[in-house]
Tab-separated table of C-alpha atoms in Angstrom:
chain	number	residue	atom	x	y	z
A	1	MET	CA	23.083	9.769	-12.491
A	2	SER	CA	24.286	9.617	-8.916
A	3	PHE	CA	25.327	6.456	-7.133
A	4	LEU	CA	26.635	5.704	-3.663
A	5	GLU	CA	30.414	6.127	-3.576
A	6	GLN	CA	32.562	3.381	-2.097
A	7	HIS	CA	33.269	5.023	1.295
A	8	HIS	CA	29.584	5.906	1.722
A	9	SER	CA	28.628	2.397	0.654
A	10	ALA	CA	30.919	0.978	3.377
A	11	LEU	CA	29.220	3.252	5.929
A	12	LEU	CA	25.775	2.080	4.781
A	13	LEU	CA	26.783	-1.591	4.984
A	14	ARG	CA	28.060	-1.115	8.533
A	15	CYS	CA	24.808	0.635	9.513
A	16	LEU	CA	22.714	-2.168	7.953
A	17	ALA	CA	24.764	-4.912	9.642
A	18	ASP	CA	24.738	-3.287	13.089
A	19	GLU	CA	21.300	-1.709	13.272
A	20	PHE	CA	18.928	-3.614	10.956
A	21	VAL	CA	20.152	-7.173	10.274
A	22	PRO	CA	19.704	-8.295	13.926
A	23	CYS	CA	16.002	-7.347	13.751
A	24	LEU	CA	15.187	-9.051	10.418
A	25	PRO	CA	12.936	-12.115	10.130
A	26	PRO	CA	15.197	-15.188	9.756
A	27	LEU	CA	16.206	-16.281	6.268
A	28	LEU	CA	13.970	-19.088	5.051
A	29	ASP	CA	16.847	-21.024	3.475
A	30	ASN	CA	19.769	-21.560	5.819
A	31	THR	CA	21.537	-24.084	3.591
A	32	LYS	CA	23.557	-21.404	1.775
A	33	PRO	CA	27.153	-20.646	2.809
A	34	GLY	CA	27.561	-18.088	5.615
A	35	GLU	CA	29.023	-15.375	3.374
A	36	GLU	CA	26.109	-15.670	0.948
A	37	ARG	CA	23.607	-15.461	3.827
A	38	SER	CA	25.397	-12.356	5.154
A	39	ARG	CA	25.190	-10.654	1.738
A	40	LYS	CA	21.518	-11.579	1.423
A	41	ASN	CA	20.740	-10.174	4.879
A	42	LEU	CA	22.476	-6.882	4.062
A	43	SER	CA	20.376	-6.647	0.903
A	44	ARG	CA	17.210	-7.412	2.885
A	45	ALA	CA	18.148	-4.843	5.536
A	46	PHE	CA	18.287	-2.091	2.913
A	47	SER	CA	14.476	-2.311	2.546
A	48	ALA	CA	14.160	-1.759	6.299
A	49	PHE	CA	16.588	1.180	6.106
A	50	ALA	CA	14.376	2.805	3.450
A	51	ILE	CA	11.166	2.266	5.446
A	52	HIS	CA	12.812	3.575	8.629
A	53	HIS	CA	13.859	6.816	6.951
A	54	ILE	CA	10.787	7.362	4.754
A	55	CYS	CA	8.274	6.711	7.539
A	56	GLY	CA	10.299	7.732	10.598
A	57	VAL	CA	9.483	4.481	12.398
A	58	PRO	CA	11.665	2.428	14.767
A	59	LYS	CA	14.313	0.266	13.108
A	60	ALA	CA	12.861	-2.939	14.583
A	61	ASP	CA	9.410	-2.142	13.117
A	62	ALA	CA	10.954	-1.382	9.731
A	63	ALA	CA	12.957	-4.630	9.846
A	64	ALA	CA	9.853	-6.647	10.739
A	65	SER	CA	8.234	-5.427	7.496
A	66	VAL	CA	10.810	-7.250	5.346
A	67	ILE	CA	9.526	-10.235	3.361
A	68	ASP	CA	12.509	-10.405	0.976
A	69	ASP	CA	13.503	-14.032	0.365
A	70	PHE	CA	12.777	-16.570	-2.349
A	71	ASP	CA	9.200	-16.427	-3.735
A	72	ASP	CA	8.634	-12.791	-2.805
A	73	TYR	CA	7.348	-11.787	-6.273
A	74	GLY	CA	9.702	-8.809	-6.323
A	75	VAL	CA	8.212	-7.253	-3.173
A	76	ASP	CA	10.919	-6.876	-0.534
A	77	ALA	CA	8.959	-5.183	2.279
A	78	ILE	CA	5.327	-4.518	3.186
A	79	TYR	CA	4.760	-1.831	5.813
A	80	TYR	CA	1.480	-0.275	6.951
A	81	HIS	CA	1.958	3.219	8.404
A	82	ALA	CA	-1.212	3.488	10.476
A	83	SER	CA	-1.006	7.203	11.314
A	84	THR	CA	-1.072	8.154	7.605
A	85	GLU	CA	-3.171	5.120	6.545
A	86	THR	CA	-0.499	4.362	3.933
A	87	LEU	CA	0.548	0.889	2.842
A	88	TYR	CA	4.140	0.918	1.573
A	89	LEU	CA	5.299	-1.743	-0.877
A	90	VAL	CA	9.071	-1.712	-1.339
A	91	GLN	CA	11.518	-3.163	-3.792
A	92	SER	CA	15.166	-2.466	-3.031
A	93	LYS	CA	18.463	-3.030	-4.805
A	94	LEU	CA	21.708	-2.763	-2.869
A	95	LYS	CA	24.006	-2.723	-5.895
A	96	ALA	CA	26.428	0.187	-5.941
A	97	THR	CA	27.017	0.626	-9.660
A	98	GLU	CA	24.052	-1.119	-11.292
A	99	GLU	CA	20.823	0.391	-12.536
A	100	PHE	CA	17.389	-0.757	-11.423
A	101	LYS	CA	16.432	-3.065	-14.325
A	102	GLN	CA	13.277	-3.938	-16.239
A	103	ASP	CA	13.091	-7.562	-15.073
A	104	GLU	CA	13.223	-6.373	-11.442
A	105	ALA	CA	10.473	-3.823	-12.103
A	106	LEU	CA	8.290	-6.415	-13.866
A	107	ALA	CA	8.628	-8.850	-10.951
A	108	PHE	CA	7.649	-6.025	-8.563
A	109	CYS	CA	4.596	-5.187	-10.720
A	110	GLN	CA	3.515	-8.837	-10.671
A	111	GLY	CA	3.799	-8.964	-6.881
A	112	ILE	CA	1.833	-5.724	-6.482
A	113	LYS	CA	-0.998	-7.035	-8.676
A	114	LYS	CA	-1.176	-10.242	-6.617
A	115	LEU	CA	-1.228	-8.307	-3.328
A	116	ILE	CA	-3.932	-5.912	-4.579
A	117	LYS	CA	-6.108	-8.938	-5.407
A	118	GLN	CA	-5.196	-10.453	-2.021
A	119	ASP	CA	-3.872	-13.476	-3.910
A	120	PHE	CA	-1.224	-14.871	-1.567
A	121	ASN	CA	-0.703	-18.153	-3.452
A	122	GLY	CA	2.962	-18.777	-4.152
A	123	PHE	CA	4.237	-16.136	-1.736
A	124	ASN	CA	6.871	-17.230	0.772
A	125	LEU	CA	6.404	-18.021	4.464
A	126	ASN	CA	7.273	-14.437	5.452
A	127	VAL	CA	4.071	-13.356	3.676
A	128	GLN	CA	1.999	-16.388	4.692
A	129	ASN	CA	2.752	-15.650	8.365
A	130	ARG	CA	1.439	-12.097	7.920
A	131	ILE	CA	-1.655	-12.698	5.759
A	132	THR	CA	-4.143	-11.414	8.361
A	133	GLU	CA	-2.019	-8.308	9.008
A	134	ILE	CA	-1.607	-7.625	5.258
A	135	GLU	CA	-5.325	-8.149	4.595
A	136	ASP	CA	-6.166	-5.710	7.406
A	137	ALA	CA	-3.722	-3.154	5.970
A	138	LEU	CA	-5.260	-3.522	2.508
A	139	ASP	CA	-8.747	-3.109	3.996
A	140	ASN	CA	-7.839	-0.069	6.124
A	141	CYS	CA	-5.347	1.911	4.056
A	142	SER	CA	-6.313	5.132	2.270
A	143	GLN	CA	-3.352	4.948	-0.095
A	144	ILE	CA	-0.830	2.431	-1.414
A	145	GLN	CA	2.633	3.832	-2.029
A	146	LEU	CA	5.310	2.061	-4.077
A	147	VAL	CA	8.964	2.585	-3.139
A	148	LEU	CA	11.956	1.858	-5.359
A	149	ALA	CA	15.041	1.960	-3.122
A	150	HIS	CA	18.432	1.685	-4.800
A	151	THR	CA	22.045	2.712	-4.364
A	152	GLY	CA	23.082	2.322	-8.011
A	153	THR	CA	23.182	4.695	-10.948
A	154	GLY	CA	19.416	5.003	-11.412
A	155	ILE	CA	16.407	3.303	-12.950
A	156	THR	CA	16.523	2.142	-16.561
A	157	LYS	CA	14.045	3.638	-19.015
A	158	HIS	CA	12.301	0.278	-19.466
A	159	ALA	CA	12.075	-0.329	-15.694
A	160	LYS	CA	10.561	3.135	-15.184
A	161	GLY	CA	8.189	2.427	-18.072
A	162	ALA	CA	6.980	-0.815	-16.464
A	163	ILE	CA	6.265	0.913	-13.124
A	164	ASP	CA	4.615	3.926	-14.801
A	165	GLU	CA	2.429	1.617	-16.895
A	166	LEU	CA	1.192	-0.178	-13.772
A	167	LEU	CA	0.481	3.119	-11.993
A	168	ALA	CA	-1.386	4.544	-15.006
A	169	ASP	CA	-3.436	1.380	-15.604
A	170	ASP	CA	-6.803	1.520	-13.840
A	171	SER	CA	-7.855	-1.959	-14.962
A	172	HIS	CA	-6.638	-3.481	-11.673
A	173	GLY	CA	-9.405	-1.476	-9.967
A	174	GLU	CA	-7.199	-0.141	-7.157
A	175	GLN	CA	-7.795	3.602	-6.914
A	176	ARG	CA	-5.649	3.980	-3.789
A	177	LEU	CA	-2.440	3.190	-5.698
A	178	GLN	CA	-0.465	6.448	-5.778
A	179	LYS	CA	0.384	7.615	-9.294
A	180	GLN	CA	4.041	8.305	-8.464
A	181	ALA	CA	6.467	5.802	-6.919
A	182	ILE	CA	8.985	7.074	-4.366
A	183	ASN	CA	12.431	6.943	-5.937
A	184	TYR	CA	14.610	6.424	-2.844
A	185	ASP	CA	18.001	6.818	-4.491
A	186	ALA	CA	21.662	7.214	-3.520
A	187	VAL	CA	21.200	10.938	-2.808
A	188	GLN	CA	18.494	10.234	-0.215
A	189	VAL	CA	20.486	7.346	1.252
A	190	LEU	CA	23.457	9.665	1.727
A	191	GLN	CA	21.234	12.311	3.358
A	192	ALA	CA	19.898	9.667	5.755
A	193	LEU	CA	23.424	8.520	6.627
A	194	ARG	CA	24.547	12.109	7.280
A	195	ALA	CA	21.492	12.787	9.440
A	196	ALA	CA	22.245	9.689	11.509
């Protein structure tokens, strides 16, 4: 399994801090120490980085899609790509040597099920402020694409199993959910950094 090496990780962090963090929605809890808020914002910015490179959209638009904060139900970004009628739901992990784990995948699955049902109860203010926009995207999209963005060593077997089970299960009634999640891994992150 490939992961982002330390010098590439430093390059990514600099890119996130300079180009994406300034455009993010503000953190909902500003009581944490400054260093912790900085780390959280870098983690949040990674979702925007993935959207920017997958969809080819401006960095500010990608950053505006970020909902990552407390009470996000494992969904870190929601972006509607109008030209392809695709709604992207992203979970990202900016952890250089860790795998994408089952508990993270299960939280993401729970959030996806709530969004599909347009059940916004319990979601944070970043989602509440965008309910009309998200409802419109759900009404207008032709497909819903899940994205797992990570810089670590891969996705655990149980995490992959949880995502695959959701995508194979038709009981939620959402036929537009694409049967394969995008695995935006360290290799693709490195390609994006080199292209930039």
